[in-house]
Every structure is written in structure tokens, then in C-alpha cells.
Tab-separated table of C-alpha atoms and ligand atoms in Angstrom:
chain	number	residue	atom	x	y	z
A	25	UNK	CA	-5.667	-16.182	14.088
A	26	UNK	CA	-7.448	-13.575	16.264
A	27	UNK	CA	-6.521	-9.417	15.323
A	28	UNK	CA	-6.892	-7.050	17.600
A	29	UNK	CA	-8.123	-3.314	16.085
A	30	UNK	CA	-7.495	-0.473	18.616
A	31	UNK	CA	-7.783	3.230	16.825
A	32	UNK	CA	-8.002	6.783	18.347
A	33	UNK	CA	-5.993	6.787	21.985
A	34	UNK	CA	-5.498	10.586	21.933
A	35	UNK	CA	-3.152	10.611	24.562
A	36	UNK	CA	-5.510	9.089	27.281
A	37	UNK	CA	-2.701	6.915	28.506
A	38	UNK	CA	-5.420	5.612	31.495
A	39	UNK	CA	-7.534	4.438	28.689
A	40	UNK	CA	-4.726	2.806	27.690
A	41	UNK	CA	-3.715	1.143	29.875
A	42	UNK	CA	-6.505	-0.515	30.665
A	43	UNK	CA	-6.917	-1.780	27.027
A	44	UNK	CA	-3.526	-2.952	27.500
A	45	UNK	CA	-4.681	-4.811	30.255
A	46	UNK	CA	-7.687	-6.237	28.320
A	47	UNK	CA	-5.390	-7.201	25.869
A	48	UNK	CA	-2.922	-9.414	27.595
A	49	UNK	CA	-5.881	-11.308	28.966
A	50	UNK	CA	-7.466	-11.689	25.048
A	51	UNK	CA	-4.041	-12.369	24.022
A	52	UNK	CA	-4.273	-11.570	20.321
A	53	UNK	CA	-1.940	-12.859	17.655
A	54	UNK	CA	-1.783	-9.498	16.515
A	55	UNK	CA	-2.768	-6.012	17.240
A	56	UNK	CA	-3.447	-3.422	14.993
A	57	UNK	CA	-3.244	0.695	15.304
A	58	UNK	CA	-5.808	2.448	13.208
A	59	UNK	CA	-4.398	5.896	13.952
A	60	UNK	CA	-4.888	8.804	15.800
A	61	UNK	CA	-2.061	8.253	18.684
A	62	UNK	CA	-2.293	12.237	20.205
A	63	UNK	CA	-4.375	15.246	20.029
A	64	UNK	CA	-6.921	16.001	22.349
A	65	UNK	CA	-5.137	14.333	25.658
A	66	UNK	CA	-2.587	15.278	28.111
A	67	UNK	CA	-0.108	11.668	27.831
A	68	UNK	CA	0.823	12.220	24.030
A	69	UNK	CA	4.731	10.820	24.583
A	70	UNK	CA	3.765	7.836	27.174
A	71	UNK	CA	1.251	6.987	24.362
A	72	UNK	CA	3.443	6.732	21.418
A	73	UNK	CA	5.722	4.932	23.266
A	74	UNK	CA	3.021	2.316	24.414
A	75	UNK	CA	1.150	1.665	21.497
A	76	UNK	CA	4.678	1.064	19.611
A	77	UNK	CA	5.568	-1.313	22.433
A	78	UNK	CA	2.345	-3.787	21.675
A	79	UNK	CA	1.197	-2.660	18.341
A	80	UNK	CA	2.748	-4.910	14.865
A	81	UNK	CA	1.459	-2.335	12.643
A	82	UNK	CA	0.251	1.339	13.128
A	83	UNK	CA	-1.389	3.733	10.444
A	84	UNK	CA	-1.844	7.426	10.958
A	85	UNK	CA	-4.550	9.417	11.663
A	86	UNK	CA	-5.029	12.966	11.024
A	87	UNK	CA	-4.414	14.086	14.225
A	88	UNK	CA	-0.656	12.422	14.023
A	89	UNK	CA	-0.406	13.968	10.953
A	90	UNK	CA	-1.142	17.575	12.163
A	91	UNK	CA	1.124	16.829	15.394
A	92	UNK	CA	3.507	15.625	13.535
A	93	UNK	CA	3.479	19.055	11.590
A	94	UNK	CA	2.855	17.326	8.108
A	95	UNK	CA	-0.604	18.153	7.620
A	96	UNK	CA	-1.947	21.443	8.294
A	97	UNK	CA	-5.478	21.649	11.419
A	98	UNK	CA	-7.079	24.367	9.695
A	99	UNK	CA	-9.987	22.286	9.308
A	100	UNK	CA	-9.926	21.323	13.112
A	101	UNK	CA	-12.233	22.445	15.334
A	102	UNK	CA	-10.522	25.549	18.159
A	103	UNK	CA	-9.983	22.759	20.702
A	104	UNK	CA	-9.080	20.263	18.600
A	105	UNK	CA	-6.320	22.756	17.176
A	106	UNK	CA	-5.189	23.822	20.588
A	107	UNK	CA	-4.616	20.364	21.996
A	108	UNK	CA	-2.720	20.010	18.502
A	109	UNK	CA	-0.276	22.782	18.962
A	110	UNK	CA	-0.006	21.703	22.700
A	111	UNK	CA	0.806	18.629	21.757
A	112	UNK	CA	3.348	19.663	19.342
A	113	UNK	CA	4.924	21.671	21.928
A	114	UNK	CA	5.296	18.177	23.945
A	115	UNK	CA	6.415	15.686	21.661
A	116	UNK	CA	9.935	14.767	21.321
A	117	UNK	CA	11.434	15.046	17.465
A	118	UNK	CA	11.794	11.218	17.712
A	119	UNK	CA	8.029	10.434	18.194
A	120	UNK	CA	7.141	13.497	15.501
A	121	UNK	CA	9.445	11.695	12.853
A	122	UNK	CA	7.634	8.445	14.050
A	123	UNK	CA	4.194	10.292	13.816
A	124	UNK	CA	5.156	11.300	10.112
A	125	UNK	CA	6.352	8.027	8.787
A	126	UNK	CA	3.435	6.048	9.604
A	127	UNK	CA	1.474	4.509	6.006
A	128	UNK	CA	-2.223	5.317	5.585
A	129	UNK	CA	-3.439	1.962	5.184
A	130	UNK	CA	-2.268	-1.614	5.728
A	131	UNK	CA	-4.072	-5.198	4.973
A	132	UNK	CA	-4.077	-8.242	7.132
A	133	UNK	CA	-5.200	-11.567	6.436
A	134	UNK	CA	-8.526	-10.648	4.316
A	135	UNK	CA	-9.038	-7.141	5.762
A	136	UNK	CA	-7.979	-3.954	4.647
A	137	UNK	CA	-7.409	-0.998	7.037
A	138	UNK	CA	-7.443	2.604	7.391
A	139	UNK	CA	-7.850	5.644	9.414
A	140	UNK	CA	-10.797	7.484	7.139
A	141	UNK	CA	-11.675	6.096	3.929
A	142	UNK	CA	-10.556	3.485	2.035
A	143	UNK	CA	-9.545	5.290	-1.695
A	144	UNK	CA	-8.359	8.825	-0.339
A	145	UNK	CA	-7.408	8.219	2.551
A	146	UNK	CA	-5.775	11.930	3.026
A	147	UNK	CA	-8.967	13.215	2.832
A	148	UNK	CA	-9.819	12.159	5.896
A	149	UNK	CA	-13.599	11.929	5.248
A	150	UNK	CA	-16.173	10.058	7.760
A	151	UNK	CA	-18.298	7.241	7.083
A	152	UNK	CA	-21.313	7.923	9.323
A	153	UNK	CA	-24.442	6.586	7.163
A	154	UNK	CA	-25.463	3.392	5.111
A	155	UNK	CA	-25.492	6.290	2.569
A	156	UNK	CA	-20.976	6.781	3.390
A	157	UNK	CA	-20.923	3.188	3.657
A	158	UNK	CA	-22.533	2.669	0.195
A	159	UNK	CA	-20.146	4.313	-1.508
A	160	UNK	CA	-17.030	2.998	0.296
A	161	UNK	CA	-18.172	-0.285	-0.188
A	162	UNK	CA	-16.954	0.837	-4.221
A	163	UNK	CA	-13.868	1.843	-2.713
A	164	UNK	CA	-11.980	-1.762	-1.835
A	165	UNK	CA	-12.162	-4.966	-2.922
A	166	UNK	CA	-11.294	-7.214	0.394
A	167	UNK	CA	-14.247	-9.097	2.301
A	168	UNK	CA	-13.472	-6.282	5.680
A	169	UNK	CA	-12.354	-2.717	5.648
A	170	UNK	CA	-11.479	-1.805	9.878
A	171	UNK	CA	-11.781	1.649	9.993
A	172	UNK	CA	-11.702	4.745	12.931
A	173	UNK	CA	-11.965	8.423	12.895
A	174	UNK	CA	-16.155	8.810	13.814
A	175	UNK	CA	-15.141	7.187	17.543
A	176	UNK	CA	-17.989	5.729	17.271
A	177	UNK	CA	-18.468	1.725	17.112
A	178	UNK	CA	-20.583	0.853	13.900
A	179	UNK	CA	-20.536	-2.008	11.368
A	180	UNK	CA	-22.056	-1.522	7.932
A	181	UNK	CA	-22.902	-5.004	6.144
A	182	UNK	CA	-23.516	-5.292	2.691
A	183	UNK	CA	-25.879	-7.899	1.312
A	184	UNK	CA	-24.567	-10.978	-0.689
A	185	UNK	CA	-27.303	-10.769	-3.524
A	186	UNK	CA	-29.188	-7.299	-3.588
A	187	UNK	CA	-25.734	-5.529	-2.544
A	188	UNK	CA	-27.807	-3.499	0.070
A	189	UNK	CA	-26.268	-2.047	2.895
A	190	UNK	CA	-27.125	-2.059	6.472
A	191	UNK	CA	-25.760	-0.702	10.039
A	192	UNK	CA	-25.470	-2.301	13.036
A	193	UNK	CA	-23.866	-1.946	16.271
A	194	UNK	CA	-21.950	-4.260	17.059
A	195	UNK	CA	-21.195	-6.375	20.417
A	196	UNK	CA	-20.910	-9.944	18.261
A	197	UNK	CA	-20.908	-10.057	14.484
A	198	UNK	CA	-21.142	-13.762	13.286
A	199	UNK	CA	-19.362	-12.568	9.774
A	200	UNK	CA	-21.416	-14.411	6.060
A	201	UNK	CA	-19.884	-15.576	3.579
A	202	UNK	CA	-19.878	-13.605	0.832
A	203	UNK	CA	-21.448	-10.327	2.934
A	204	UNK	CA	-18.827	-7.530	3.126
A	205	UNK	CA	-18.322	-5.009	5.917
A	206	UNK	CA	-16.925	-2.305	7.334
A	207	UNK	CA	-16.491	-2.209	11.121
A	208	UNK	CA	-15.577	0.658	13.716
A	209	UNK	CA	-14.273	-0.518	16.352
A	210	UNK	CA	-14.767	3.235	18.557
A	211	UNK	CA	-11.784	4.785	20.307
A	212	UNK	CA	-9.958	3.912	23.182
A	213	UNK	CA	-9.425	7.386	24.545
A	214	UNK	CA	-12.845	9.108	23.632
A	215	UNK	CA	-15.308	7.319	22.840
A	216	UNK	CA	-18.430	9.186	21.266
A	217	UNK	CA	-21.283	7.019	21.922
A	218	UNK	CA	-22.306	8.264	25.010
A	219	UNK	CA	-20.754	4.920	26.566
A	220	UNK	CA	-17.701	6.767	28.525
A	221	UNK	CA	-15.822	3.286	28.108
A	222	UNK	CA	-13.108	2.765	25.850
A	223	UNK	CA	-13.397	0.832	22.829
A	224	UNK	CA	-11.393	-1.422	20.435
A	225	UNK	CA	-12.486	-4.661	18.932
A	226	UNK	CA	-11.131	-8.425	17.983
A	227	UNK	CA	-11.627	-9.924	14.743
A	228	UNK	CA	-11.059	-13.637	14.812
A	229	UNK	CA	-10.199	-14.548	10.833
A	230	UNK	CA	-10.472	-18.633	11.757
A	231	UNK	CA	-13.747	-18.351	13.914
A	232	UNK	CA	-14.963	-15.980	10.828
A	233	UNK	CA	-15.925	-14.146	14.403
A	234	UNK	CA	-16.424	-10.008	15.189
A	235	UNK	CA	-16.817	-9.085	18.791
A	236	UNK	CA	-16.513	-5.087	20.001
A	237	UNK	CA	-15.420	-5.012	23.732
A	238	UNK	CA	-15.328	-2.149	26.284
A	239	UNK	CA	-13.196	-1.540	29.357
A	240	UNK	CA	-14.061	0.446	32.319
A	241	UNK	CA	-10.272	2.767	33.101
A	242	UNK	CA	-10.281	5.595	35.406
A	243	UNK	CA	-10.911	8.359	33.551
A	244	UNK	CA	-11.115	11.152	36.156
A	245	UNK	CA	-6.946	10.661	36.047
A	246	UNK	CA	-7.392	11.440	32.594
A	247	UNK	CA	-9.683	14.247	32.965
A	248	UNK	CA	-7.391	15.914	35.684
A	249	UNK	CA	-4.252	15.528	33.768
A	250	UNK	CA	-5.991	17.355	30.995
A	251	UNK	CA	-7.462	20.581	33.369
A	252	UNK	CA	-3.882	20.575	34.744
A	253	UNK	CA	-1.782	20.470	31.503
A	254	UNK	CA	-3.975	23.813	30.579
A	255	UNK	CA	-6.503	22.200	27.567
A	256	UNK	CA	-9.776	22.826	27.324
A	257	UNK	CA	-12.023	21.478	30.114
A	258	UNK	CA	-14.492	20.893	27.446
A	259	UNK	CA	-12.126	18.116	26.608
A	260	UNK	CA	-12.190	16.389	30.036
A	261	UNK	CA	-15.762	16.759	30.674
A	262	UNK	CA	-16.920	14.839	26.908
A	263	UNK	CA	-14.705	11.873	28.138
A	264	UNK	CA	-17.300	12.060	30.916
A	265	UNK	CA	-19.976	11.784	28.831
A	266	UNK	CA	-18.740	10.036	25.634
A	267	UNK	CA	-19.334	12.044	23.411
B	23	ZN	ZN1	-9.708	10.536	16.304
């Protein structure tokens, strides 16, 4: 069985798309939503409605939350809480009731998921560091935890014996037994390290095989659709960059 783990679309429906594309051609068994459908780009609707169409299980991020009006941006960065309440103004009350019901974490085959972390998951914290990854690594008891929410593709391994934890990024992870991980698969819709691509990544549980892949969209659509729908052009130009 081969999972696919997409997280983090933020309304870039050209990103996508193109992951949809990638997709069919990979031809998963199953593909997984790690959250974060909206916030940030201009196709929040045509997103939802995508993602629901391929996905056979979706978790929330915090950015559904807050669009969905059940968790409060106050933490968010001012663009980040602009392109919230923009996107709240767009979304139909179907898709916000969708956005709202979605669980916080989900397991498949011997992987857990979630959008942040793995024991409070409403907290919405980041694991950035082996120092993060330490910790979460207390957190769940499964071989794999997929996570999202940095945008930025990472795997942290933890050592059979010694229990010491490393970092890697991935492109191929030939997975040990007895070695845990967690793996970021980056975003689909904006990506954050500096590799303007989007992201997702295919675990295949038989092969005992990771592998991150990227897709090329056309992302000055994107960019234009968000100068035009009145965000921030900071927001189009980092898609530029990845970061
Ligand atoms: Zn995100």
C-alpha cells in the first residue's frame, strides 16, 4: 500500500492542481490531508472542494480552524490574519461547517498524523529542531508521525539503540526497522524552503519506502489572483521565493 501525505494548500488552487496531476500519475492507494486547506491564498472554495474530491481523510489545521471561525488568529501574524478574515468573507457556510468538523489527528496503517504536534494538537506548536523532535518523539507511540504546519520538508529519525535523534531532508528515506520518525512532507501551496515548488510526499508501508516529491505549477496565476483579490503582495511575492 502506497499513502500519499499532502498538507498546507492555502488556497493556491494552481499548486493544486498540479499535485493533482502528480498524483493521478503516482496513483496512491490513499491520500491523506494534513490540514491547512485556506488562509493565505486567493482559491479558498475551489480548494475545499478539490482536496475533498481526492482526499480519504482530512485533518485541520489552524488556519481552517480560524476560517472556519472556531479558533480565534490573534496569534497570527497581520497578513496571515487578513487573508483569514478575507477568506472568511469568501467561504460558503457549507465549506466553514466542513472546515470545523474536521478531527485533529488520524492513523493509517502504522503512522499517526497531525497538523502540529502529536499530544496537543490545539496548540498548534512547531517542530523545527532535533531539540522539538526529541520531545515529540515522547509524544506517540506508532513507528511514523506525518506532520505539517513549518512548510518546510524535514524528517527527524530517532536511533534504534541510543534513542538519539537526527534531521534530514528528505528526497528518499529507506525507513529501519525499529528507527522512528517524523516526516514533513512541506506544503503544496507555499512552500518555505526557498524551493518555490510545491511539496507533498508518498509513504509506501509495503516497500517500508519514504520519497518527498516536488512539482513545478504556475505560480504567477497564483500570485496574480492574490494582488487582484486585494491580499497582501507580500503574500504573492514569498510564493516566489519559497519562503
Ligand atoms: Zn500552514
Amino acid at each position: 500500500m502506497r499513502i500519499a501525505f499532502i498538507a498546507d494548500v492555502h488556497g493556491n488552487l494552481e499548486a493544486l492542481s498540479a499535485v493533482r496531476k502528480s498524483l493521478s500519475s503516482q496513483n496512491p492507494d490513499r491520500i491523506i490531508f494534513l490540514g491547512d486547506m485556506v488562509g493565505y491564498g486567493a482559491s479558498p472554495n475551489e480548494c475545499i472542494e478539490l482536496i475533498r474530491s481526492i482526499a480519504h481523510d482530512a485533518i485541520a489545521g489552524n488556519h481552517d480552524r480560524a476560517a472556519a471561525g472556531v479558533y480565534s488568529p490573534e496569534g497570527f501574524n497581520p497578513n496571515a490574519r487578513a487573508a483569514i478574515e478575507w477568506t472568511r468573507s469568501q467561504l460558503t457556510q457549507p465549506h466553514k461547517e466542513y472546515l470545523a468538523s474536521l478531527p485533529l489527528k488520524g492513523r493509517i496503517a502504522d503512522a499517526l498524523y497531525v497538523h502540529g504536534t502529536p499530544l496537543y494538537p490545539e496548540l498548534w506548536e512547531y517542530i523545527f529542531t532535533v531539540f522539538d523532535a526529541y520531545e515529540v518523539f515522547n509524544e506517540f507511540s506508532e513507528q511514523l508521525c506525518f506532520v505539517a504546519h513549518s512548510h518546510y520538508p524535514i524528517a527527524f529519525i530517532r536511533e534504534r539503540e541510543t534513542g538519539s535523534v537526527e534531521s534530514q531532508s528528505p528526497l528518499a528515506i529507506d525507513l529501519k526497522h525499529g528507527y522512528r520518525y517524523i516526516i514533513n512532507s512541506g506544503s503544496v501551496g507555499q512552500p518555505r524552503d526557498g524551493d518555490p515548488r510545491a511539496s507533498y510526499g508518498i509513504y509506501d508501508v509495503t516497500q517500508k519506502q519514504y520519497q518527498l516529491i516536488r512539482v513545478q505549477y504556475p505560480l504567477t496565476f497564483a500570485q496574480q489572483k492574490i494582488i487582484e483579490a486585494g491580499l497582501s503582495p507580500m503574500l504573492a511575492h514569498r510564493l516566489g521565493v519559497g519562503r
